[in-house]
mmCIF file of C-alpha atoms and ligand atoms in Angstrom:
data_model
loop_
_atom_site.group_PDB
_atom_site.id
_atom_site.type_symbol
_atom_site.label_atom_id
_atom_site.label_comp_id
_atom_site.label_asym_id
_atom_site.label_seq_id
_atom_site.Cartn_x
_atom_site.Cartn_y
_atom_site.Cartn_z
ATOM 1 C CA MET A 10 111.266 109.394 64.963
ATOM 2 C CA LYS A 11 107.823 108.927 66.554
ATOM 3 C CA TYR A 12 108.817 110.575 69.876
ATOM 4 C CA PRO A 13 111.277 113.373 70.718
ATOM 5 C CA PRO A 14 114.767 112.083 71.629
ATOM 6 C CA VAL A 15 115.539 111.361 75.262
ATOM 7 C CA ASP A 16 118.938 111.416 76.939
ATOM 8 C CA TYR A 17 119.981 109.086 79.765
ATOM 9 C CA SER A 18 120.570 111.747 82.447
ATOM 10 C CA GLY A 19 117.478 113.741 81.653
ATOM 11 C CA TYR A 20 115.208 110.684 81.559
ATOM 12 C CA LEU A 21 116.434 109.457 84.939
ATOM 13 C CA GLY A 22 116.496 112.909 86.529
ATOM 14 C CA LEU A 23 120.109 112.302 87.511
ATOM 15 C CA ASP A 24 120.753 115.982 88.043
ATOM 16 C CA LYS A 25 118.322 116.015 90.989
ATOM 17 C CA LEU A 26 118.975 112.461 92.111
ATOM 18 C CA LEU A 27 122.766 112.726 92.281
ATOM 19 C CA ASN A 28 122.658 116.113 93.938
ATOM 20 C CA SER A 29 120.437 114.934 96.741
ATOM 21 C CA GLN A 30 123.223 113.639 99.002
ATOM 22 C CA LYS A 31 124.023 116.421 101.449
ATOM 23 C CA PRO A 32 126.073 115.082 104.371
ATOM 24 C CA LYS A 33 125.552 117.060 107.564
ATOM 25 C CA SER A 34 129.186 116.386 108.433
ATOM 26 C CA ASP A 35 130.212 118.432 105.341
ATOM 27 C CA GLU A 36 127.822 121.220 106.308
ATOM 28 C CA TYR A 37 129.350 121.404 109.821
ATOM 29 C CA LYS A 38 132.865 121.064 108.382
ATOM 30 C CA LYS A 39 133.560 117.878 110.354
ATOM 31 C CA PRO A 40 133.883 115.462 107.432
ATOM 32 C CA ALA A 41 132.737 111.899 108.187
ATOM 33 C CA HIS A 42 133.519 109.633 105.262
ATOM 34 C CA ASP A 43 130.770 107.057 105.988
ATOM 35 C CA GLU A 44 127.877 109.514 106.053
ATOM 36 C CA MET A 45 127.641 109.237 102.250
ATOM 37 C CA LEU A 46 127.064 105.472 102.554
ATOM 38 C CA PHE A 47 124.418 106.116 105.238
ATOM 39 C CA ILE A 48 122.547 108.589 103.009
ATOM 40 C CA VAL A 49 122.798 106.561 99.792
ATOM 41 C CA THR A 50 121.601 103.394 101.558
ATOM 42 C CA HIS A 51 118.528 105.157 102.953
ATOM 43 C CA GLN A 52 117.790 106.762 99.598
ATOM 44 C CA ALA A 53 118.075 103.422 97.799
ATOM 45 C CA TYR A 54 115.589 102.007 100.355
ATOM 46 C CA GLU A 55 113.141 104.823 99.718
ATOM 47 C CA LEU A 56 113.338 104.246 95.943
ATOM 48 C CA TRP A 57 112.566 100.559 96.422
ATOM 49 C CA PHE A 58 109.761 101.458 98.843
ATOM 50 C CA LYS A 59 108.321 103.612 96.063
ATOM 51 C CA GLN A 60 108.398 100.634 93.687
ATOM 52 C CA ILE A 61 106.745 98.353 96.277
ATOM 53 C CA ILE A 62 103.942 100.899 96.773
ATOM 54 C CA HIS A 63 103.508 101.112 92.985
ATOM 55 C CA GLU A 64 103.081 97.321 92.810
ATOM 56 C CA LEU A 65 100.829 97.173 95.863
ATOM 57 C CA ASP A 66 98.517 99.896 94.542
ATOM 58 C CA SER A 67 98.080 98.037 91.281
ATOM 59 C CA VAL A 68 97.316 94.775 93.114
ATOM 60 C CA LEU A 69 94.778 96.530 95.358
ATOM 61 C CA ASN A 70 93.105 98.005 92.260
ATOM 62 C CA LEU A 71 92.702 94.549 90.740
ATOM 63 C CA PHE A 72 91.205 93.267 93.983
ATOM 64 C CA ALA A 73 88.801 96.215 94.172
ATOM 65 C CA LYS A 74 86.501 94.525 91.617
ATOM 66 C CA ASP A 75 83.711 92.113 92.594
ATOM 67 C CA PHE A 76 85.135 89.478 90.303
ATOM 68 C CA ILE A 77 88.798 88.871 89.466
ATOM 69 C CA GLU A 78 89.460 87.322 86.081
ATOM 70 C CA GLU A 79 91.843 84.360 86.050
ATOM 71 C CA ARG A 80 94.383 86.264 83.917
ATOM 72 C CA ASN A 81 94.377 89.076 86.483
ATOM 73 C CA MET A 82 95.123 86.554 89.218
ATOM 74 C CA GLY A 83 98.297 85.770 87.259
ATOM 75 C CA VAL A 84 99.162 89.479 87.278
ATOM 76 C CA VAL A 85 98.484 89.733 91.038
ATOM 77 C CA VAL A 86 100.735 86.760 91.779
ATOM 78 C CA SER A 87 103.576 87.997 89.553
ATOM 79 C CA ARG A 88 103.453 91.456 91.187
ATOM 80 C CA LEU A 89 103.567 89.854 94.622
ATOM 81 C CA ASP A 90 106.531 87.792 93.382
ATOM 82 C CA ARG A 91 108.232 91.069 92.504
ATOM 83 C CA ILE A 92 107.495 92.614 95.911
ATOM 84 C CA MET A 93 108.992 89.586 97.612
ATOM 85 C CA GLU A 94 112.145 89.769 95.480
ATOM 86 C CA ILE A 95 112.519 93.474 96.347
ATOM 87 C CA PHE A 96 112.200 92.678 100.045
ATOM 88 C CA LYS A 97 114.932 90.070 99.641
ATOM 89 C CA LEU A 98 117.117 92.571 97.793
ATOM 90 C CA ILE A 99 116.777 95.378 100.325
ATOM 91 C CA GLN A 100 117.658 92.972 103.108
ATOM 92 C CA MET A 101 121.033 92.601 101.425
ATOM 93 C CA GLN A 102 121.731 96.323 101.837
ATOM 94 C CA ILE A 103 122.115 95.781 105.576
ATOM 95 C CA PRO A 104 125.551 94.051 105.396
ATOM 96 C CA VAL A 105 126.722 96.853 103.088
ATOM 97 C CA LEU A 106 125.744 99.457 105.686
ATOM 98 C CA GLU A 107 127.306 97.320 108.411
ATOM 99 C CA THR A 108 130.719 97.855 106.809
ATOM 100 C CA MET A 109 130.394 101.181 108.653
ATOM 101 C CA THR A 110 131.609 100.548 112.207
ATOM 102 C CA PRO A 111 129.815 101.902 115.306
ATOM 103 C CA LEU A 112 132.674 104.409 115.792
ATOM 104 C CA ASP A 113 132.365 105.588 112.166
ATOM 105 C CA PHE A 114 128.647 106.066 112.815
ATOM 106 C CA LEU A 115 129.331 108.077 115.973
ATOM 107 C CA ASP A 116 131.323 110.570 113.851
ATOM 108 C CA PHE A 117 128.046 111.999 112.529
ATOM 109 C CA ARG A 118 125.176 110.431 114.513
ATOM 110 C CA ASP A 119 124.819 113.458 116.819
ATOM 111 C CA MET A 120 124.161 115.640 113.788
ATOM 112 C CA LEU A 121 121.003 113.692 112.891
ATOM 113 C CA TYR A 122 118.735 114.252 115.918
ATOM 114 C CA PRO A 123 115.747 113.808 115.986
ATOM 115 C CA ALA A 124 115.568 112.220 112.505
ATOM 116 C CA SER A 125 114.873 108.470 112.385
ATOM 117 C CA GLY A 126 113.853 105.710 109.981
ATOM 118 C CA PHE A 127 110.720 105.685 112.132
ATOM 119 C CA GLN A 128 109.686 108.753 110.137
ATOM 120 C CA SER A 129 109.780 106.914 106.796
ATOM 121 C CA TYR A 130 106.218 107.534 105.636
ATOM 122 C CA GLN A 131 106.655 105.203 102.674
ATOM 123 C CA PHE A 132 107.512 102.357 105.053
ATOM 124 C CA ARG A 133 104.288 103.070 106.985
ATOM 125 C CA LEU A 134 102.312 103.170 103.733
ATOM 126 C CA ILE A 135 103.681 99.739 102.830
ATOM 127 C CA GLU A 136 102.709 98.340 106.238
ATOM 128 C CA ASN A 137 99.207 99.808 105.970
ATOM 129 C CA LYS A 138 98.672 98.752 102.383
ATOM 130 C CA LEU A 139 99.788 95.226 103.239
ATOM 131 C CA GLY A 140 97.282 95.303 106.086
ATOM 132 C CA LEU A 141 99.098 95.764 109.391
ATOM 133 C CA SER A 142 96.180 96.665 111.648
ATOM 134 C CA SER A 143 96.454 99.741 113.869
ATOM 135 C CA GLN A 144 95.317 97.673 116.921
ATOM 136 C CA HIS A 145 98.328 95.438 116.479
ATOM 137 C CA ARG A 146 100.819 98.303 116.418
ATOM 138 C CA LEU A 147 103.115 99.234 119.258
ATOM 139 C CA THR A 148 102.814 102.792 120.501
ATOM 140 C CA TYR A 149 105.872 104.970 120.020
ATOM 141 C CA ASN A 150 106.975 107.255 122.843
ATOM 142 C CA ASN A 151 103.468 106.616 124.287
ATOM 143 C CA ALA A 152 101.755 107.969 121.163
ATOM 144 C CA PRO A 153 100.352 106.368 117.992
ATOM 145 C CA TYR A 154 103.006 105.844 115.290
ATOM 146 C CA SER A 155 101.312 108.367 112.976
ATOM 147 C CA GLU A 156 101.894 111.296 115.383
ATOM 148 C CA VAL A 157 105.370 111.854 113.941
ATOM 149 C CA PHE A 158 103.954 112.806 110.518
ATOM 150 C CA VAL A 159 102.554 116.134 109.326
ATOM 151 C CA ASN A 160 100.942 117.668 106.223
ATOM 152 C CA ASN A 161 100.824 115.552 103.076
ATOM 153 C CA GLU A 162 102.637 112.586 104.649
ATOM 154 C CA LYS A 163 100.116 112.472 107.511
ATOM 155 C CA LYS A 164 97.242 112.784 105.036
ATOM 156 C CA GLN A 165 98.505 109.853 102.971
ATOM 157 C CA ILE A 166 99.045 107.708 106.065
ATOM 158 C CA ASP A 167 95.559 108.446 107.427
ATOM 159 C CA GLN A 168 94.080 107.625 104.023
ATOM 160 C CA SER A 169 95.984 104.351 103.772
ATOM 161 C CA GLU A 170 94.529 103.278 107.132
ATOM 162 C CA LYS A 171 90.998 103.804 105.821
ATOM 163 C CA GLN A 172 91.481 102.384 102.327
ATOM 164 C CA SER A 173 91.364 98.704 101.485
ATOM 165 C CA ASN A 174 94.539 96.738 102.089
ATOM 166 C CA LEU A 175 95.961 93.441 100.886
ATOM 167 C CA PHE A 176 94.850 91.501 103.950
ATOM 168 C CA THR A 177 91.189 92.577 103.761
ATOM 169 C CA SER A 178 91.165 92.270 99.954
ATOM 170 C CA VAL A 179 92.411 88.677 100.133
ATOM 171 C CA ASP A 180 89.938 87.945 102.932
ATOM 172 C CA ASN A 181 87.021 89.200 100.790
ATOM 173 C CA TRP A 182 88.273 87.282 97.780
ATOM 174 C CA LEU A 183 88.708 84.033 99.743
ATOM 175 C CA LYS A 184 85.137 84.346 101.077
ATOM 176 C CA ARG A 185 83.892 84.070 97.507
ATOM 177 C CA THR A 186 85.774 80.803 96.801
ATOM 178 C CA PRO A 187 83.492 78.356 94.988
ATOM 179 C CA PHE A 188 83.599 74.576 95.583
ATOM 180 C CA LEU A 189 83.198 74.701 99.374
ATOM 181 C CA LYS A 190 79.697 73.284 98.906
ATOM 182 C CA LYS A 191 78.990 72.042 95.417
ATOM 183 C CA ASP A 192 77.501 69.071 93.583
ATOM 184 C CA GLY A 193 76.445 67.478 96.869
ATOM 185 C CA PHE A 194 79.980 67.733 98.287
ATOM 186 C CA ASP A 195 80.319 69.655 101.545
ATOM 187 C CA PHE A 196 84.045 70.248 102.115
ATOM 188 C CA TRP A 197 83.721 71.341 105.736
ATOM 189 C CA ALA A 198 81.518 68.420 106.840
ATOM 190 C CA ASN A 199 83.872 65.940 105.117
ATOM 191 C CA TYR A 200 86.959 67.605 106.536
ATOM 192 C CA LYS A 201 85.514 67.382 110.076
ATOM 193 C CA THR A 202 84.863 63.660 109.602
ATOM 194 C CA SER A 203 88.444 63.145 108.399
ATOM 195 C CA VAL A 204 89.891 65.069 111.348
ATOM 196 C CA THR A 205 87.827 63.022 113.832
ATOM 197 C CA LYS A 206 88.963 59.807 112.134
ATOM 198 C CA MET A 207 92.599 60.950 112.200
ATOM 199 C CA LEU A 208 92.504 61.874 115.910
ATOM 200 C CA ASN A 209 90.691 58.652 116.881
ATOM 201 C CA ASN A 210 93.303 56.742 114.953
ATOM 202 C CA GLU A 211 96.087 58.525 116.847
ATOM 203 C CA LYS A 212 94.380 57.719 120.189
ATOM 204 C CA ASP A 213 93.993 54.111 119.162
ATOM 205 C CA LEU A 214 97.665 53.837 118.156
ATOM 206 C CA THR A 215 98.739 55.327 121.485
ATOM 207 C CA ASP A 216 96.526 52.927 123.462
ATOM 208 C CA ARG A 217 97.802 49.905 121.569
ATOM 209 C CA ASN A 218 101.465 50.876 121.704
ATOM 210 C CA THR A 219 103.246 48.309 123.901
ATOM 211 C CA LEU A 220 106.671 49.924 123.497
ATOM 212 C CA ILE A 221 106.015 53.005 125.657
ATOM 213 C CA SER A 222 105.380 53.382 129.383
ATOM 214 C CA ASP A 223 101.960 54.332 130.848
ATOM 215 C CA GLU A 224 103.418 57.692 131.790
ATOM 216 C CA ILE A 225 104.414 58.512 128.195
ATOM 217 C CA LYS A 226 101.065 57.161 126.972
ATOM 218 C CA GLU A 227 99.280 59.590 129.262
ATOM 219 C CA LYS A 228 101.408 62.487 127.991
ATOM 220 C CA GLN A 229 100.606 61.532 124.381
ATOM 221 C CA ARG A 230 96.870 61.315 125.188
ATOM 222 C CA GLN A 231 97.018 64.787 126.744
ATOM 223 C CA GLN A 232 98.753 66.099 123.602
ATOM 224 C CA ILE A 233 96.056 64.578 121.367
ATOM 225 C CA ASN A 234 93.336 66.104 123.591
ATOM 226 C CA LYS A 235 95.034 69.479 123.207
ATOM 227 C CA THR A 236 95.033 69.112 119.406
ATOM 228 C CA GLU A 237 91.343 68.133 119.627
ATOM 229 C CA GLU A 238 90.623 71.357 121.537
ATOM 230 C CA ILE A 239 92.426 73.432 118.874
ATOM 231 C CA PHE A 240 90.337 71.805 116.142
ATOM 232 C CA LYS A 241 87.136 72.338 118.161
ATOM 233 C CA ALA A 242 87.682 76.116 118.077
ATOM 234 C CA LEU A 243 87.901 75.904 114.319
ATOM 235 C CA PHE A 244 84.719 73.871 113.992
ATOM 236 C CA ASP A 245 82.612 76.209 116.107
ATOM 237 C CA LYS A 246 81.852 79.554 114.448
ATOM 238 C CA ASP A 247 81.068 81.348 117.726
ATOM 239 C CA GLN A 248 84.239 80.080 119.350
ATOM 240 C CA TYR A 249 86.244 81.097 116.280
ATOM 241 C CA ASN A 250 84.705 84.586 116.233
ATOM 242 C CA GLU A 251 85.606 84.936 119.907
ATOM 243 C CA LEU A 252 89.251 84.231 118.948
ATOM 244 C CA VAL A 253 88.976 86.909 116.239
ATOM 245 C CA LYS A 254 87.682 89.366 118.852
ATOM 246 C CA ASN A 255 90.674 88.546 121.075
ATOM 247 C CA GLY A 256 93.057 89.198 118.208
ATOM 248 C CA LYS A 257 94.157 85.521 117.882
ATOM 249 C CA TRP A 258 92.839 85.296 114.301
ATOM 250 C CA ARG A 259 91.919 87.929 111.699
ATOM 251 C CA LEU A 260 90.534 85.993 108.721
ATOM 252 C CA SER A 261 86.770 85.557 108.466
ATOM 253 C CA TYR A 262 85.408 82.084 109.278
ATOM 254 C CA GLU A 263 84.512 81.440 105.617
ATOM 255 C CA SER A 264 87.992 82.469 104.447
ATOM 256 C CA VAL A 265 89.640 79.987 106.791
ATOM 257 C CA HIS A 266 87.638 77.184 105.141
ATOM 258 C CA ALA A 267 88.555 78.454 101.682
ATOM 259 C CA ALA A 268 92.252 78.839 102.509
ATOM 260 C CA LEU A 269 92.352 75.268 103.840
ATOM 261 C CA LEU A 270 90.563 73.925 100.781
ATOM 262 C CA ILE A 271 92.953 75.738 98.417
ATOM 263 C CA GLN A 272 96.079 74.619 100.226
ATOM 264 C CA MET A 273 95.090 71.025 100.796
ATOM 265 C CA TYR A 274 93.866 70.536 97.204
ATOM 266 C CA ARG A 275 96.449 72.764 95.573
ATOM 267 C CA TYR A 276 97.213 70.203 92.862
ATOM 268 C CA GLU A 277 93.745 70.807 91.338
ATOM 269 C CA PRO A 278 94.390 73.160 88.387
ATOM 270 C CA ILE A 279 91.867 75.786 89.531
ATOM 271 C CA PHE A 280 93.632 76.179 92.893
ATOM 272 C CA GLN A 281 97.191 76.521 91.634
ATOM 273 C CA LEU A 282 97.248 80.314 91.306
ATOM 274 C CA PRO A 283 95.306 80.891 94.564
ATOM 275 C CA PHE A 284 97.798 78.566 96.261
ATOM 276 C CA ARG A 285 100.733 80.579 94.887
ATOM 277 C CA LEU A 286 99.069 83.761 96.082
ATOM 278 C CA ILE A 287 98.717 82.465 99.656
ATOM 279 C CA THR A 288 102.321 81.237 99.547
ATOM 280 C CA ARG A 289 103.503 84.691 98.441
ATOM 281 C CA LEU A 290 101.682 86.358 101.344
ATOM 282 C CA ILE A 291 103.538 84.023 103.692
ATOM 283 C CA ASP A 292 106.836 84.780 101.897
ATOM 284 C CA ILE A 293 106.269 88.537 102.059
ATOM 285 C CA ASP A 294 105.494 88.412 105.788
ATOM 286 C CA GLU A 295 108.556 86.252 106.346
ATOM 287 C CA THR A 296 110.966 88.443 104.350
ATOM 288 C CA LEU A 297 109.606 91.615 106.017
ATOM 289 C CA THR A 298 110.062 90.013 109.439
ATOM 290 C CA GLU A 299 113.584 88.952 108.449
ATOM 291 C CA TRP A 300 114.338 92.562 107.459
ATOM 292 C CA ARG A 301 112.976 93.830 110.792
ATOM 293 C CA TYR A 302 115.090 91.294 112.660
ATOM 294 C CA LYS A 303 118.290 92.095 110.757
ATOM 295 C CA HIS A 304 117.638 95.833 111.132
ATOM 296 C CA ALA A 305 117.149 95.350 114.902
ATOM 297 C CA LEU A 306 120.450 93.435 115.074
ATOM 298 C CA MET A 307 122.166 96.188 113.097
ATOM 299 C CA ALA A 308 120.772 98.804 115.518
ATOM 300 C CA LYS A 309 122.005 96.671 118.435
ATOM 301 C CA ARG A 310 125.553 96.386 117.057
ATOM 302 C CA MET A 311 125.674 100.097 116.190
ATOM 303 C CA LEU A 312 124.064 101.459 119.344
ATOM 304 C CA GLY A 313 124.269 98.820 122.085
ATOM 305 C CA THR A 314 121.661 99.969 124.580
ATOM 306 C CA LYS A 315 121.661 103.642 123.501
ATOM 307 C CA VAL A 316 118.247 105.147 122.710
ATOM 308 C CA GLY A 317 117.336 105.753 119.040
ATOM 309 C CA THR A 318 117.702 109.159 117.383
ATOM 310 C CA GLY A 319 113.896 109.176 117.134
ATOM 311 C CA GLY A 320 113.668 108.724 120.923
ATOM 312 C CA SER A 321 112.576 105.077 121.214
ATOM 313 C CA SER A 322 114.283 102.493 123.414
ATOM 314 C CA GLY A 323 116.360 101.718 120.282
ATOM 315 C CA ALA A 324 117.178 98.060 119.606
ATOM 316 C CA GLU A 325 114.701 96.987 122.320
ATOM 317 C CA TYR A 326 111.792 98.722 120.539
ATOM 318 C CA LEU A 327 112.854 97.173 117.219
ATOM 319 C CA LYS A 328 112.956 93.686 118.738
ATOM 320 C CA LYS A 329 109.383 94.117 119.972
ATOM 321 C CA SER A 330 108.141 95.448 116.642
ATOM 322 C CA THR A 331 109.739 92.446 114.898
ATOM 323 C CA GLU A 332 107.696 90.108 117.093
ATOM 324 C CA LYS A 333 104.453 92.043 116.955
ATOM 325 C CA HIS A 334 104.187 93.682 113.531
ATOM 326 C CA LYS A 335 103.133 90.646 111.518
ATOM 327 C CA ILE A 336 100.435 90.824 108.888
ATOM 328 C CA PHE A 337 99.617 87.403 107.490
ATOM 329 C CA SER A 338 100.129 85.307 110.658
ATOM 330 C CA ASP A 339 96.796 83.568 110.037
ATOM 331 C CA PHE A 340 98.254 81.791 107.041
ATOM 332 C CA PHE A 341 101.148 80.567 109.181
ATOM 333 C CA GLN A 342 98.736 79.294 111.876
ATOM 334 C CA LEU A 343 96.591 77.521 109.311
ATOM 335 C CA THR A 344 99.163 74.793 108.753
ATOM 336 C CA THR A 345 98.216 73.500 112.232
ATOM 337 C CA PHE A 346 95.016 72.268 110.579
ATOM 338 C CA PHE A 347 96.562 70.482 107.625
ATOM 339 C CA ILE A 348 95.927 66.773 107.624
ATOM 340 C CA PRO A 349 97.948 64.133 105.745
ATOM 341 C CA ARG A 350 96.998 63.646 102.087
ATOM 342 C CA SER A 351 95.991 60.065 102.880
ATOM 343 C CA GLU A 352 93.273 61.392 105.238
ATOM 344 C CA LEU A 353 91.903 64.056 102.885
ATOM 345 C CA PRO A 354 88.272 63.646 101.785
ATOM 346 C CA ILE A 355 88.168 62.423 98.186
ATOM 347 C CA LEU A 356 86.602 64.987 95.875
ATOM 348 C CA PRO A 357 83.791 63.660 93.655
ATOM 349 C CA LYS A 358 84.714 63.288 89.967
ATOM 350 C CA SER A 359 81.984 65.745 88.932
ATOM 351 C CA LEU A 360 83.747 68.369 91.046
ATOM 352 C CA THR A 361 87.351 67.682 89.980
ATOM 353 C CA GLU A 362 86.217 67.937 86.363
ATOM 354 C CA LYS A 363 84.980 71.455 87.064
ATOM 355 C CA MET A 364 88.327 72.312 88.653
ATOM 356 C CA GLN A 365 90.213 71.696 85.416
ATOM 357 C CA PHE A 366 90.949 74.013 82.501
ATOM 358 C CA LYS A 367 89.521 72.212 79.462
ATOM 359 C CA TYR A 368 89.752 73.087 75.798
ATOM 360 C CA ASN A 369 86.416 71.589 74.897
HETATM 361 C C1 HEM B 430 123.190 102.609 111.213
HETATM 362 C C2 HEM B 430 122.087 102.125 110.730
HETATM 363 C C3 HEM B 430 120.767 102.206 111.446
HETATM 364 C C4 HEM B 430 120.510 102.288 112.782
HETATM 365 C C5 HEM B 430 121.489 102.289 113.929
HETATM 366 C C6 HEM B 430 119.057 102.347 112.942
HETATM 367 C C7 HEM B 430 118.401 102.467 114.132
HETATM 368 C C8 HEM B 430 117.041 102.572 114.292
HETATM 369 C C9 HEM B 430 116.356 102.723 115.547
HETATM 370 C C10 HEM B 430 117.025 102.784 116.911
HETATM 371 C C11 HEM B 430 115.041 102.785 115.285
HETATM 372 C C12 HEM B 430 113.898 102.960 116.317
HETATM 373 C C13 HEM B 430 113.321 104.335 116.233
HETATM 374 C C14 HEM B 430 114.203 105.395 116.876
HETATM 375 O O1 HEM B 430 114.176 105.560 118.076
HETATM 376 O O2 HEM B 430 114.932 106.069 116.109
HETATM 377 C C15 HEM B 430 114.864 102.651 113.871
HETATM 378 C C16 HEM B 430 113.653 102.598 113.220
HETATM 379 C C17 HEM B 430 113.508 102.406 111.879
HETATM 380 N N1 HEM B 430 114.513 102.400 110.938
HETATM 381 FE FE1 HEM B 430 116.500 102.307 111.300
HETATM 382 N N2 HEM B 430 118.488 102.284 111.699
HETATM 383 C C18 HEM B 430 119.493 102.200 110.754
HETATM 384 C C19 HEM B 430 119.339 102.118 109.382
HETATM 385 C C20 HEM B 430 118.128 102.091 108.727
HETATM 386 C C21 HEM B 430 117.963 101.968 107.311
HETATM 387 C C22 HEM B 430 119.067 101.850 106.260
HETATM 388 C C23 HEM B 430 116.628 101.991 107.069
HETATM 389 C C24 HEM B 430 116.007 101.920 105.718
HETATM 390 C C25 HEM B 430 115.015 102.663 105.354
HETATM 391 C C26 HEM B 430 115.946 102.109 108.334
HETATM 392 C C27 HEM B 430 114.578 102.148 108.504
HETATM 393 C C28 HEM B 430 113.946 102.202 109.716
HETATM 394 C C29 HEM B 430 112.511 102.065 109.881
HETATM 395 C C30 HEM B 430 111.501 101.828 108.760
HETATM 396 C C31 HEM B 430 112.248 102.188 111.226
HETATM 397 C C32 HEM B 430 110.891 102.014 111.904
HETATM 398 C C33 HEM B 430 110.753 100.555 112.311
HETATM 399 C C34 HEM B 430 109.502 100.207 113.117
HETATM 400 O O3 HEM B 430 108.848 101.092 113.661
HETATM 401 O O4 HEM B 430 109.196 99.016 113.215
HETATM 402 N N3 HEM B 430 116.888 102.156 109.330
HETATM 403 N N4 HEM B 430 116.106 102.519 113.279
#
């Protein structure tokens, strides 16, 4: 044999792993049957968190280069696919834990103070590596979230705040997107013309519509004017950067153009992987938000309005963090600026030829 033999238990470290469930209710000689489920569920989460961090680190490494080869883009997308599937899987652990009733939970909850999932440093690493910005975070008991960590955990969290993250990496990569201005084709100028045409067309249709009252016509005109205003902010760099300053957007101005180009022309071969990447970021944000929401509901059904073991307002805090702790919201907002395929500027043939993968 090329390598020394390995046995199942030894390879998986089962001795340590399966001896790491130490219910407090056993220690205090007040056995609570469901504490084992509570411990195993949390441990399973932490193992999956470890796997997510492993995938995220590898993706961030690939993005750390000035140029990402096409085959590496495939790797990035498949690792993001995996992260999304894990998020979906760990969501399904919630109904398993909910087979424990609030009264079963009360049998041992008092023994856990002041421990809380809030102190999961791996969860914080995931948030930071994905790119949740510290300005967007809620404070916890009037202090920054990181105050609850010490020693090596604190060190790793502080580092992850300073290191690159998925959001900034994707932003830098999008900025380098070719084809925004190439072979005499200026995507942004053409897109603006199409938007103006589309809005004028809508105004015209409203004016000529004989089936609606003047009152409804006026309402529709106001709605179109509002849409026009939203587009204006996108067409003016200074206005856009002001929105970034106010926390309404995070992507750089150039990246917004690139993300629109990729999504609206996603059927061009060169944009298919970038399109899948953007879609995965949206999926990951959505599944993480779903987890937060389901976790908040679980806390509500277990605790009612009781405060959390970590000292927060409990379910109320979790509801707020579900609303606020989003990472890739920009990609959700971008769909506002999609225009129908029929209105899209036609790409010159010389350009579409460059967007293909050709054998000769
Ligand atoms: C009976 C089940 C659970 C209840 C009642 C519950 C309750 C809570 C509460 C009230 C908080 C707010 C912080 C505090 O004051 O303690 C919290 C935070 C948290 N819990 Fe749970 N939890 C449960 C299960 C879990 C599980 C299985 C995980 C998986 C790792 C988890 C992970 C977290 C995380 C990551 C936070 C921080 C969330 C944030 O800051 O946005 N919890 N939990």
